[in-house]
CSV table of N, CA and C in Angstrom, one decimal:
chain,number,residue,atom,x,y,z
A,74,MET,N,113.8,142.4,-81.6
A,74,MET,CA,113.2,143.0,-83.0
A,74,MET,C,113.1,141.7,-83.9
A,75,PRO,N,112.0,141.8,-84.6
A,75,PRO,CA,111.6,140.6,-85.5
A,75,PRO,C,112.4,140.9,-86.8
A,76,ARG,N,113.1,140.0,-87.8
A,76,ARG,CA,113.5,140.1,-88.6
A,76,ARG,C,112.5,140.3,-89.9
A,77,ALA,N,112.8,141.5,-90.6
A,77,ALA,CA,111.9,141.6,-91.7
A,77,ALA,C,111.7,140.3,-92.6
A,78,ALA,N,110.8,140.2,-93.2
A,78,ALA,CA,110.5,139.2,-94.2
A,78,ALA,C,110.1,139.8,-95.4
A,79,VAL,N,110.5,139.2,-96.6
A,79,VAL,CA,110.4,139.5,-97.8
A,79,VAL,C,109.5,138.2,-98.6
A,80,LEU,N,108.3,138.7,-99.4
A,80,LEU,CA,107.6,138.0,-99.6
A,80,LEU,C,107.9,137.8,-101.5
A,81,PHE,N,108.3,136.5,-102.0
A,81,PHE,CA,108.5,136.5,-103.7
A,81,PHE,C,107.5,135.3,-104.0
A,82,ASP,N,107.0,135.9,-105.3
A,82,ASP,CA,106.1,134.7,-105.9
A,82,ASP,C,107.3,134.0,-106.9
A,83,VAL,N,106.8,132.7,-107.1
A,83,VAL,CA,107.7,131.8,-107.6
A,83,VAL,C,107.4,131.5,-109.1
A,84,ASP,N,106.3,130.8,-109.2
A,84,ASP,CA,106.0,130.5,-110.5
A,84,ASP,C,105.6,131.3,-111.7
A,85,GLY,N,106.5,131.7,-112.4
A,85,GLY,CA,106.4,132.7,-113.4
A,85,GLY,C,107.1,134.0,-113.1
A,86,THR,N,107.6,134.1,-111.7
A,86,THR,CA,108.3,135.1,-111.3
A,86,THR,C,109.7,134.8,-110.9
A,87,LEU,N,110.0,133.9,-110.4
A,87,LEU,CA,111.3,133.4,-110.1
A,87,LEU,C,111.8,132.2,-110.7
A,88,THR,N,110.9,131.6,-111.7
A,88,THR,CA,111.1,130.4,-112.3
A,88,THR,C,110.1,130.5,-113.5
A,89,ASP,N,110.9,130.2,-114.7
A,89,ASP,CA,110.3,130.3,-115.7
A,89,ASP,C,109.5,129.4,-116.3
A,90,THR,N,108.0,129.7,-115.8
A,90,THR,CA,107.2,128.6,-116.0
A,90,THR,C,105.7,128.9,-116.9
A,91,THR,N,105.6,130.4,-117.0
A,91,THR,CA,104.3,130.7,-117.9
A,91,THR,C,104.3,130.3,-118.9
A,92,TYR,N,105.1,129.9,-119.9
A,92,TYR,CA,104.7,129.3,-121.0
A,92,TYR,C,104.6,128.1,-121.2
A,93,LEU,N,105.1,127.4,-120.2
A,93,LEU,CA,104.7,125.9,-120.0
A,93,LEU,C,103.4,125.6,-119.3
A,94,HIS,N,102.9,126.6,-118.5
A,94,HIS,CA,101.3,126.5,-118.3
A,94,HIS,C,100.7,126.8,-119.3
A,95,ALA,N,101.1,127.7,-120.2
A,95,ALA,CA,100.3,128.2,-121.3
A,95,ALA,C,100.2,126.9,-122.2
A,96,LEU,N,101.4,126.3,-122.4
A,96,LEU,CA,101.4,125.1,-123.3
A,96,LEU,C,100.4,124.0,-122.8
A,97,ALA,N,100.7,124.0,-121.6
A,97,ALA,CA,99.5,122.7,-120.9
A,97,ALA,C,98.3,123.2,-121.0
A,98,TRP,N,97.9,124.4,-120.6
A,98,TRP,CA,96.5,124.8,-120.9
A,98,TRP,C,96.1,124.8,-122.3
A,99,TRP,N,96.8,125.0,-123.1
A,99,TRP,CA,96.3,124.8,-124.7
A,99,TRP,C,96.3,123.5,-125.0
A,100,ARG,N,97.4,122.7,-124.5
A,100,ARG,CA,96.9,121.1,-125.2
A,100,ARG,C,96.0,120.5,-124.5
A,101,ALA,N,95.5,120.8,-123.1
A,101,ALA,CA,94.3,120.3,-122.4
A,101,ALA,C,93.0,120.7,-123.2
A,102,LEU,N,92.8,122.1,-123.3
A,102,LEU,CA,91.8,122.7,-124.1
A,102,LEU,C,91.2,122.0,-125.4
A,103,GLY,N,92.6,122.0,-126.3
A,103,GLY,CA,92.5,121.3,-127.6
A,103,GLY,C,92.2,119.8,-127.5
A,104,ASP,N,92.6,119.0,-126.4
A,104,ASP,CA,92.4,117.8,-126.3
A,104,ASP,C,90.9,117.7,-126.0
A,105,ALA,N,90.2,118.6,-125.5
A,105,ALA,CA,88.8,118.6,-125.3
A,105,ALA,C,87.9,119.3,-126.4
A,106,GLY,N,88.4,119.8,-127.4
A,106,GLY,CA,87.9,120.2,-128.6
A,106,GLY,C,87.6,121.7,-128.7
A,107,HIS,N,88.1,122.3,-127.7
A,107,HIS,CA,88.4,123.6,-127.6
A,107,HIS,C,89.3,124.4,-128.2
A,108,ASP,N,88.9,125.4,-129.3
A,108,ASP,CA,89.7,126.0,-130.3
A,108,ASP,C,90.1,127.1,-129.8
A,109,VAL,N,91.1,127.5,-128.9
A,109,VAL,CA,91.5,128.7,-128.4
A,109,VAL,C,92.8,128.9,-128.5
A,110,ALA,N,93.0,129.9,-128.9
A,110,ALA,CA,94.5,130.8,-129.2
A,110,ALA,C,95.4,130.7,-127.9
A,111,MET,N,96.7,130.2,-128.2
A,111,MET,CA,97.7,130.1,-127.4
A,111,MET,C,98.0,131.5,-126.5
A,112,ALA,N,97.9,132.6,-127.4
A,112,ALA,CA,97.7,133.9,-126.9
A,112,ALA,C,97.0,134.5,-125.7
A,113,ALA,N,95.9,133.9,-126.0
A,113,ALA,CA,94.7,134.1,-125.1
A,113,ALA,C,94.8,133.4,-123.7
A,114,VAL,N,95.3,132.1,-123.8
A,114,VAL,CA,95.6,131.3,-122.8
A,114,VAL,C,96.8,132.0,-121.9
A,115,HIS,N,97.8,132.3,-122.7
A,115,HIS,CA,99.1,132.6,-122.0
A,115,HIS,C,98.7,134.1,-121.0
A,116,HIS,N,97.9,135.1,-121.9
A,116,HIS,CA,97.4,136.3,-121.3
A,116,HIS,C,96.8,136.0,-119.6
A,117,LEU,N,96.3,134.8,-119.6
A,117,LEU,CA,95.5,134.7,-118.2
A,117,LEU,C,96.4,133.4,-117.4
A,118,VAL,N,97.3,133.3,-117.6
A,118,VAL,CA,98.1,132.1,-116.9
A,118,VAL,C,98.7,133.3,-115.6
A,119,GLY,N,98.5,132.5,-114.5
A,119,GLY,CA,98.9,133.0,-113.3
A,119,GLY,C,97.2,133.3,-112.3
A,120,MET,N,96.1,133.2,-113.0
A,120,MET,CA,95.1,133.3,-112.4
A,120,MET,C,94.6,131.7,-111.7
A,121,GLY,N,93.8,131.5,-111.1
A,121,GLY,CA,93.5,129.9,-110.6
A,121,GLY,C,92.8,129.4,-111.8
A,122,SER,N,92.9,128.1,-111.9
A,122,SER,CA,92.2,127.2,-112.9
A,122,SER,C,90.6,127.7,-113.1
A,123,SER,N,89.8,127.9,-112.0
A,123,SER,CA,88.6,128.2,-112.4
A,123,SER,C,88.3,129.4,-112.8
A,124,GLU,N,89.3,130.4,-112.5
A,124,GLU,CA,88.9,132.0,-113.0
A,124,GLU,C,89.5,131.6,-114.3
A,125,LEU,N,90.3,131.0,-114.7
A,125,LEU,CA,91.2,131.2,-116.1
A,125,LEU,C,90.2,130.6,-117.2
A,126,LEU,N,89.3,129.1,-116.7
A,126,LEU,CA,88.5,128.6,-117.7
A,126,LEU,C,87.4,129.3,-117.7
A,127,THR,N,86.9,130.0,-116.7
A,127,THR,CA,85.8,131.0,-116.8
A,127,THR,C,85.9,131.9,-117.8
A,128,SER,N,87.2,132.7,-117.8
A,128,SER,CA,87.6,133.7,-118.6
A,128,SER,C,87.4,133.1,-120.2
A,129,LEU,N,88.3,131.8,-120.2
A,129,LEU,CA,88.3,131.4,-121.6
A,129,LEU,C,86.6,130.8,-122.0
A,130,LEU,N,86.2,130.1,-121.4
A,130,LEU,CA,85.1,129.2,-121.9
A,130,LEU,C,83.5,129.5,-121.3
A,131,GLY,N,83.7,130.8,-120.2
A,131,GLY,CA,82.5,131.0,-119.9
A,131,GLY,C,82.0,130.2,-118.5
A,132,ARG,N,82.9,129.0,-118.0
A,132,ARG,CA,82.5,128.2,-117.1
A,132,ARG,C,83.7,127.4,-116.8
A,133,ASP,N,83.7,127.1,-115.4
A,133,ASP,CA,84.9,126.2,-114.8
A,133,ASP,C,84.4,124.9,-115.4
A,134,ASP,N,85.7,123.8,-115.4
A,134,ASP,CA,85.5,122.5,-115.9
A,134,ASP,C,86.9,121.9,-115.3
A,135,PRO,N,86.2,121.2,-113.8
A,135,PRO,CA,87.6,120.5,-113.1
A,135,PRO,C,88.4,119.3,-114.0
A,136,GLN,N,87.6,118.8,-115.1
A,136,GLN,CA,88.3,117.9,-116.0
A,136,GLN,C,89.3,118.3,-116.6
A,137,LEU,N,89.0,119.7,-117.2
A,137,LEU,CA,90.2,120.5,-117.6
A,137,LEU,C,91.4,121.0,-116.8
A,138,SER,N,90.9,121.3,-115.9
A,138,SER,CA,92.0,121.5,-114.9
A,138,SER,C,92.9,120.3,-114.5
A,139,ASP,N,92.5,119.0,-114.4
A,139,ASP,CA,92.9,117.8,-114.5
A,139,ASP,C,94.0,117.8,-115.6
A,140,ALA,N,93.2,117.6,-116.7
A,140,ALA,CA,94.2,117.5,-118.2
A,140,ALA,C,95.5,118.5,-118.0
A,141,HIS,N,95.3,119.8,-117.5
A,141,HIS,CA,96.1,120.9,-117.3
A,141,HIS,C,97.3,120.1,-116.5
A,142,GLY,N,97.0,119.7,-115.5
A,142,GLY,CA,98.0,118.9,-114.6
A,142,GLY,C,98.7,117.8,-115.1
A,143,HIS,N,98.0,117.1,-115.9
A,143,HIS,CA,98.6,116.1,-116.9
A,143,HIS,C,99.8,116.7,-117.7
A,144,HIS,N,99.4,117.6,-118.5
A,144,HIS,CA,100.2,117.9,-119.6
A,144,HIS,C,101.3,118.9,-118.7
A,145,TYR,N,101.1,119.5,-117.9
A,145,TYR,CA,102.1,120.2,-116.8
A,145,TYR,C,103.1,119.4,-116.5
A,146,ARG,N,102.7,118.2,-115.8
A,146,ARG,CA,103.5,117.1,-115.2
A,146,ARG,C,104.6,116.5,-116.3
A,147,ARG,N,104.4,116.6,-117.8
A,147,ARG,CA,104.9,116.0,-118.7
A,147,ARG,C,106.1,117.3,-119.0
A,148,LEU,N,105.6,118.6,-118.8
A,148,LEU,CA,106.8,119.9,-119.0
A,148,LEU,C,107.8,120.1,-117.8
A,149,LYS,N,107.7,119.3,-116.6
A,149,LYS,CA,108.4,119.8,-115.4
A,149,LYS,C,110.0,119.6,-115.5
A,150,GLY,N,110.2,118.9,-116.7
A,150,GLY,CA,112.0,118.8,-116.7
A,150,GLY,C,112.3,120.1,-117.1
A,151,GLU,N,111.6,120.9,-118.1
A,151,GLU,CA,111.8,122.2,-118.5
A,151,GLU,C,111.8,123.6,-117.4
A,152,ILE,N,111.5,123.1,-116.3
A,152,ILE,CA,111.3,124.3,-115.3
A,152,ILE,C,112.7,124.6,-115.1
A,153,ARG,N,113.3,126.3,-115.2
A,153,ARG,CA,114.3,126.5,-114.9
A,153,ARG,C,113.8,128.0,-114.1
A,154,ALA,N,115.3,128.2,-113.1
A,154,ALA,CA,115.1,129.5,-112.5
A,154,ALA,C,115.2,130.9,-113.5
A,155,LEU,N,114.7,131.9,-113.3
A,155,LEU,CA,114.8,132.6,-114.2
A,155,LEU,C,116.2,133.6,-113.8
A,156,PRO,N,116.7,134.0,-114.9
A,156,PRO,CA,118.3,134.8,-114.5
A,156,PRO,C,118.0,135.8,-113.5
A,157,GLY,N,119.2,135.5,-112.4
A,157,GLY,CA,119.3,136.3,-110.9
A,157,GLY,C,118.5,135.9,-109.8
A,158,ALA,N,117.5,135.0,-110.3
A,158,ALA,CA,116.4,134.7,-109.0
A,158,ALA,C,117.3,134.0,-107.9
A,159,ARG,N,118.0,133.1,-108.2
A,159,ARG,CA,118.8,132.6,-107.1
A,159,ARG,C,119.6,133.5,-106.4
A,160,ARG,N,120.4,134.4,-107.2
A,160,ARG,CA,121.4,135.4,-106.6
A,160,ARG,C,120.7,136.4,-105.6
A,161,LEU,N,119.2,136.7,-106.3
A,161,LEU,CA,118.4,137.4,-105.4
A,161,LEU,C,118.2,137.2,-103.9
A,162,LEU,N,117.5,135.7,-104.0
A,162,LEU,CA,117.4,135.3,-102.7
A,162,LEU,C,118.4,135.2,-101.7
A,163,ALA,N,119.5,135.1,-102.5
A,163,ALA,CA,120.7,134.7,-101.4
A,163,ALA,C,121.2,136.1,-100.9
A,164,GLU,N,121.0,137.0,-101.9
A,164,GLU,CA,121.5,138.7,-101.4
A,164,GLU,C,120.4,139.2,-100.2
A,165,VAL,N,119.0,138.7,-100.5
A,165,VAL,CA,118.2,139.4,-99.6
A,165,VAL,C,118.4,138.6,-98.3
A,166,SER,N,118.6,137.4,-98.3
A,166,SER,CA,118.6,136.6,-97.0
A,166,SER,C,119.8,136.9,-96.2
A,167,GLY,N,121.1,136.9,-97.3
A,167,GLY,CA,122.2,137.5,-96.6
A,167,GLY,C,122.3,139.1,-96.0
A,168,ARG,N,121.5,139.9,-96.2
A,168,ARG,CA,121.0,141.1,-95.7
A,168,ARG,C,120.1,141.1,-94.4
A,169,GLY,N,119.9,139.8,-94.1
A,169,GLY,CA,119.1,139.9,-92.9
A,169,GLY,C,117.9,139.5,-92.9
A,170,ALA,N,117.2,139.4,-94.1
A,170,ALA,CA,115.8,139.2,-94.1
A,170,ALA,C,115.3,137.5,-93.9
A,171,ARG,N,114.1,137.5,-93.8
A,171,ARG,CA,113.4,136.1,-93.8
A,171,ARG,C,113.0,136.1,-95.3
A,172,VAL,N,113.2,135.3,-96.0
A,172,VAL,CA,112.6,134.9,-97.4
A,172,VAL,C,111.6,133.8,-97.4
A,173,VAL,N,110.5,134.2,-97.9
A,173,VAL,CA,109.4,133.6,-98.0
A,173,VAL,C,108.9,133.3,-99.4
A,174,LEU,N,108.4,132.4,-100.0
A,174,LEU,CA,108.2,132.5,-101.4
A,174,LEU,C,106.5,132.0,-101.3
A,175,ALA,N,105.9,132.5,-102.2
A,175,ALA,CA,104.6,132.2,-102.3
A,175,ALA,C,104.1,131.9,-103.7
A,176,THR,N,103.4,131.0,-103.7
A,176,THR,CA,102.7,130.2,-105.1
A,176,THR,C,101.5,129.6,-105.1
A,177,SER,N,100.7,130.0,-106.0
A,177,SER,CA,99.4,129.5,-106.3
A,177,SER,C,99.6,128.1,-106.6
A,178,ALA,N,100.9,127.3,-106.9
A,178,ALA,CA,100.8,126.1,-107.2
A,178,ALA,C,100.3,125.2,-106.4
A,179,LYS,N,100.0,124.0,-106.8
A,179,LYS,CA,99.6,123.0,-106.2
A,179,LYS,C,100.7,122.3,-105.4
A,180,LYS,N,100.3,121.7,-104.4
A,180,LYS,CA,101.4,121.3,-103.4
A,180,LYS,C,102.4,120.4,-104.3
A,181,ARG,N,102.1,119.2,-105.2
A,181,ARG,CA,102.8,118.4,-105.7
A,181,ARG,C,103.9,119.2,-106.8
A,182,ASP,N,103.4,120.1,-106.9
A,182,ASP,CA,104.4,121.0,-107.8
A,182,ASP,C,105.4,121.7,-107.2
A,183,VAL,N,105.1,122.2,-106.2
A,183,VAL,CA,106.2,123.1,-105.3
A,183,VAL,C,107.5,122.5,-105.2
A,184,GLY,N,107.8,121.3,-105.0
A,184,GLY,CA,109.0,120.7,-105.1
A,184,GLY,C,109.9,121.0,-106.2
A,185,ASP,N,109.2,120.8,-107.6
A,185,ASP,CA,110.0,121.1,-108.7
A,185,ASP,C,110.2,122.5,-108.7
A,186,LEU,N,109.7,123.3,-108.3
A,186,LEU,CA,110.0,125.0,-108.6
A,186,LEU,C,111.0,125.2,-107.4
A,187,LEU,N,111.0,124.4,-106.4
A,187,LEU,CA,112.1,124.6,-105.2
A,187,LEU,C,113.4,124.1,-106.0
A,188,ARG,N,113.4,122.9,-106.4
A,188,ARG,CA,114.5,122.5,-107.3
A,188,ARG,C,115.1,123.0,-108.3
A,189,ALA,N,114.3,123.6,-109.1
A,189,ALA,CA,114.6,124.5,-110.3
A,189,ALA,C,115.5,125.9,-109.7
A,190,LEU,N,114.9,126.6,-108.3
A,190,LEU,CA,115.7,127.5,-107.8
A,190,LEU,C,117.0,127.2,-107.2
A,191,ASP,N,116.8,126.0,-106.6
A,191,ASP,CA,118.3,125.5,-106.0
A,191,ASP,C,118.9,126.5,-105.1
A,192,ALA,N,117.7,126.8,-104.2
A,192,ALA,CA,118.1,128.0,-102.9
A,192,ALA,C,117.4,127.8,-101.7
A,193,ASP,N,117.5,126.2,-101.3
A,193,ASP,CA,116.8,126.1,-100.1
A,193,ASP,C,117.6,126.5,-98.7
A,194,GLU,N,118.9,126.8,-98.9
A,194,GLU,CA,119.7,127.5,-97.7
A,194,GLU,C,119.2,128.9,-97.5
A,195,TRP,N,118.5,129.6,-98.4
A,195,TRP,CA,118.3,131.0,-97.9
A,195,TRP,C,116.6,131.2,-98.2
A,196,ILE,N,115.7,130.2,-98.1
A,196,ILE,CA,114.4,130.3,-97.9
A,196,ILE,C,114.1,129.9,-96.8
A,197,ASP,N,113.1,130.9,-95.9
A,197,ASP,CA,112.8,130.4,-94.6
A,197,ASP,C,111.4,129.7,-94.5
A,198,GLY,N,110.6,130.1,-95.5
A,198,GLY,CA,109.1,129.4,-95.8
A,198,GLY,C,108.7,129.4,-96.9
A,199,VAL,N,107.8,128.5,-97.3
A,199,VAL,CA,107.0,128.6,-98.8
A,199,VAL,C,105.4,128.5,-98.2
A,200,THR,N,104.5,129.7,-98.9
A,200,THR,CA,103.4,129.1,-98.9
A,200,THR,C,102.8,128.7,-100.2
A,201,ASP,N,101.6,127.6,-100.3
A,201,ASP,CA,101.1,127.2,-101.5
A,201,ASP,C,99.8,127.4,-101.8
A,202,SER,N,99.2,126.7,-102.8
A,202,SER,CA,97.8,126.9,-103.0
A,202,SER,C,97.0,126.3,-101.8
A,203,GLY,N,97.2,125.6,-101.0
A,203,GLY,CA,96.6,125.0,-99.7
A,203,GLY,C,96.7,125.8,-98.6
A,204,ASP,N,97.2,127.1,-98.8
A,204,ASP,CA,97.5,128.0,-97.5
A,204,ASP,C,96.3,129.3,-97.9
A,205,VAL,N,95.9,129.2,-99.1
A,205,VAL,CA,95.0,130.6,-99.3
A,205,VAL,C,93.5,129.8,-99.8
A,206,GLU,N,92.6,130.8,-99.5
A,206,GLU,CA,91.0,130.5,-99.9
A,206,GLU,C,90.8,130.9,-101.1
A,207,ALA,N,91.2,131.9,-101.8
A,207,ALA,CA,91.0,132.3,-103.2
A,207,ALA,C,92.1,132.3,-104.2
A,208,ALA,N,92.3,132.4,-105.3
A,208,ALA,CA,93.1,132.4,-106.1
A,208,ALA,C,93.8,133.8,-106.5
A,209,LYS,N,94.6,134.1,-107.2
A,209,LYS,CA,94.9,135.2,-107.3
A,209,LYS,C,94.1,136.3,-108.0
A,210,PRO,N,94.5,137.6,-108.1
A,210,PRO,CA,93.3,138.7,-108.2
A,210,PRO,C,93.0,138.5,-109.8
A,211,GLU,N,91.8,139.1,-110.2
A,211,GLU,CA,91.0,139.1,-111.3
A,211,GLU,C,92.2,139.3,-112.3
A,212,GLY,N,92.1,138.9,-113.6
A,212,GLY,CA,92.8,138.9,-114.5
A,212,GLY,C,93.2,140.4,-114.9
A,213,ASP,N,92.4,141.3,-114.8
A,213,ASP,CA,92.6,142.6,-115.4
A,213,ASP,C,94.0,143.4,-114.7
A,214,ILE,N,94.3,142.6,-113.6
A,214,ILE,CA,95.5,143.1,-113.0
A,214,ILE,C,96.7,143.1,-113.7
A,215,PHE,N,96.7,141.9,-114.5
A,215,PHE,CA,97.8,141.7,-115.3
A,215,PHE,C,98.0,142.7,-116.7
A,216,ALA,N,96.8,143.1,-116.9
A,216,ALA,CA,96.8,144.1,-118.0
A,216,ALA,C,96.9,145.4,-117.6
A,217,ALA,N,96.9,145.6,-116.4
A,217,ALA,CA,96.9,147.1,-115.9
A,217,ALA,C,98.1,147.8,-115.8
A,218,ASP,N,98.4,149.1,-116.2
A,218,ASP,CA,99.9,149.6,-115.9
A,218,ASP,C,100.1,149.4,-114.4
A,219,LEU,N,101.2,148.9,-114.1
A,219,LEU,CA,101.6,148.5,-112.6
A,219,LEU,C,101.5,149.8,-111.8
A,220,ARG,N,102.3,150.8,-112.2
A,220,ARG,CA,102.5,152.1,-111.4
A,220,ARG,C,101.2,152.5,-111.6
A,221,GLY,N,100.4,152.4,-112.4
A,221,GLY,CA,99.3,153.4,-112.3
A,221,GLY,C,98.1,152.7,-111.5
A,222,ALA,N,98.5,151.3,-111.2
A,222,ALA,CA,97.7,150.6,-110.2
A,222,ALA,C,98.2,150.7,-109.0
A,223,GLY,N,99.2,151.6,-108.5
A,223,GLY,CA,99.7,151.6,-107.1
A,223,GLY,C,101.1,150.9,-106.5
A,224,ALA,N,101.8,150.2,-107.8
A,224,ALA,CA,102.9,149.6,-107.3
A,224,ALA,C,104.1,150.8,-106.8
A,225,VAL,N,104.8,150.5,-106.0
A,225,VAL,CA,105.9,151.4,-105.8
A,225,VAL,C,106.8,151.5,-106.6
A,226,ALA,N,107.3,150.4,-107.0
A,226,ALA,CA,108.5,150.0,-107.8
A,226,ALA,C,108.1,149.0,-108.9
A,227,VAL,N,108.7,148.8,-110.1
A,227,VAL,CA,108.5,147.6,-111.0
A,227,VAL,C,109.8,147.3,-111.7
A,228,TYR,N,110.0,146.2,-111.7
A,228,TYR,CA,111.3,145.8,-112.4
A,228,TYR,C,111.0,144.3,-113.4
A,229,ARG,N,112.0,144.7,-114.1
A,229,ARG,CA,112.0,143.8,-115.4
A,229,ARG,C,111.7,142.1,-115.1
A,230,ASP,N,112.7,142.0,-114.2
A,230,ASP,CA,112.6,140.6,-113.6
A,230,ASP,C,113.6,140.5,-112.4
A,231,ALA,N,114.0,139.3,-111.9
A,231,ALA,CA,115.0,139.2,-110.6
A,231,ALA,C,116.2,139.7,-111.0
A,232,ALA,N,116.8,139.9,-112.2
A,232,ALA,CA,118.4,140.1,-112.2
A,232,ALA,C,118.2,141.6,-112.4
A,233,ASP,N,117.1,142.5,-112.9
A,233,ASP,CA,117.0,144.0,-112.9
A,233,ASP,C,116.8,144.4,-111.4
A,234,LEU,N,115.9,143.5,-110.5
A,234,LEU,CA,115.8,143.8,-109.3
A,234,LEU,C,117.1,143.8,-108.3
A,235,LEU,N,117.9,142.7,-108.6
A,235,LEU,CA,119.3,142.5,-108.1
A,235,LEU,C,120.2,143.5,-108.2
A,236,THR,N,120.1,144.0,-109.4
A,236,THR,CA,121.2,145.0,-110.1
A,236,THR,C,120.7,146.2,-109.1
A,237,GLY,N,119.5,146.6,-108.9
A,237,GLY,CA,118.7,147.7,-108.2
A,237,GLY,C,118.7,147.7,-107.1
A,238,LEU,N,119.0,146.7,-106.2
A,238,LEU,CA,118.6,146.4,-104.9
A,238,LEU,C,118.7,147.3,-103.8
A,239,ASP,N,120.0,147.8,-103.9
A,239,ASP,CA,120.1,149.1,-103.1
A,239,ASP,C,119.2,150.0,-102.8
A,240,GLY,N,118.8,150.7,-104.1
A,240,GLY,CA,117.9,151.5,-104.3
A,240,GLY,C,116.4,151.3,-104.1
A,241,SER,N,116.1,150.1,-104.3
A,241,SER,CA,114.9,149.4,-104.2
A,241,SER,C,114.0,149.5,-102.9
A,242,PRO,N,112.8,149.5,-103.0
A,242,PRO,CA,112.1,149.4,-101.7
A,242,PRO,C,112.7,148.5,-100.7
A,243,ILE,N,112.5,147.2,-101.2
A,243,ILE,CA,113.5,145.9,-100.4
A,243,ILE,C,114.9,146.6,-99.9
A,244,GLY,N,115.4,147.0,-100.6
A,244,GLY,CA,117.0,147.4,-100.1
A,244,GLY,C,116.8,148.5,-99.0
A,245,GLN,N,115.9,149.4,-99.1
A,245,GLN,CA,115.7,150.4,-98.0
A,245,GLN,C,115.0,149.7,-96.9
A,246,LEU,N,114.3,148.8,-97.3
A,246,LEU,CA,113.7,148.0,-95.8
A,246,LEU,C,115.0,147.7,-95.1
A,247,LEU,N,115.6,146.8,-95.9
A,247,LEU,CA,116.6,145.9,-95.1
A,247,LEU,C,117.9,146.7,-94.7
A,248,ALA,N,117.9,148.1,-94.7
A,248,ALA,CA,118.9,149.3,-94.8
A,248,ALA,C,118.4,149.6,-93.2
A,249,THR,N,117.2,149.7,-93.0
A,249,THR,CA,117.0,150.1,-91.8
A,249,THR,C,117.1,149.1,-90.5
């Protein structure tokens, strides 16, 4: 019987990168003369570059994507695992599941995310932006009430899921 697998998002879910991306985008936009509120940028972090720029500016701009990458590289030293993330991966792996990480990050950034997690011994696989054809869902999913959108369970963060792991859908899957 194949082992169950649990897929975890990394960038902004297991690692604390959301504000780093918002700052990098805000700086890139400012460098190009776009006066955009950082709060507007923050709300869209998690979308692919093309979708984010189209939402903010009405068009894609590959040069701005490159500028974001430049600013983000300067912030990589600030990447940290979120509370409970490492222990959550260890626990799920220890219960017999395959742990697979998913990220829309560029290949060049994945290593930094993995270093911040410091959990290689529990990770069975990683997918990155090169493995998918389309970026994450449209931005409205981030504003939607997750339960109303059909989520079976919602957790504040990795530490919250770890605390309630036994009663969670993941815990129930691994108990069978």
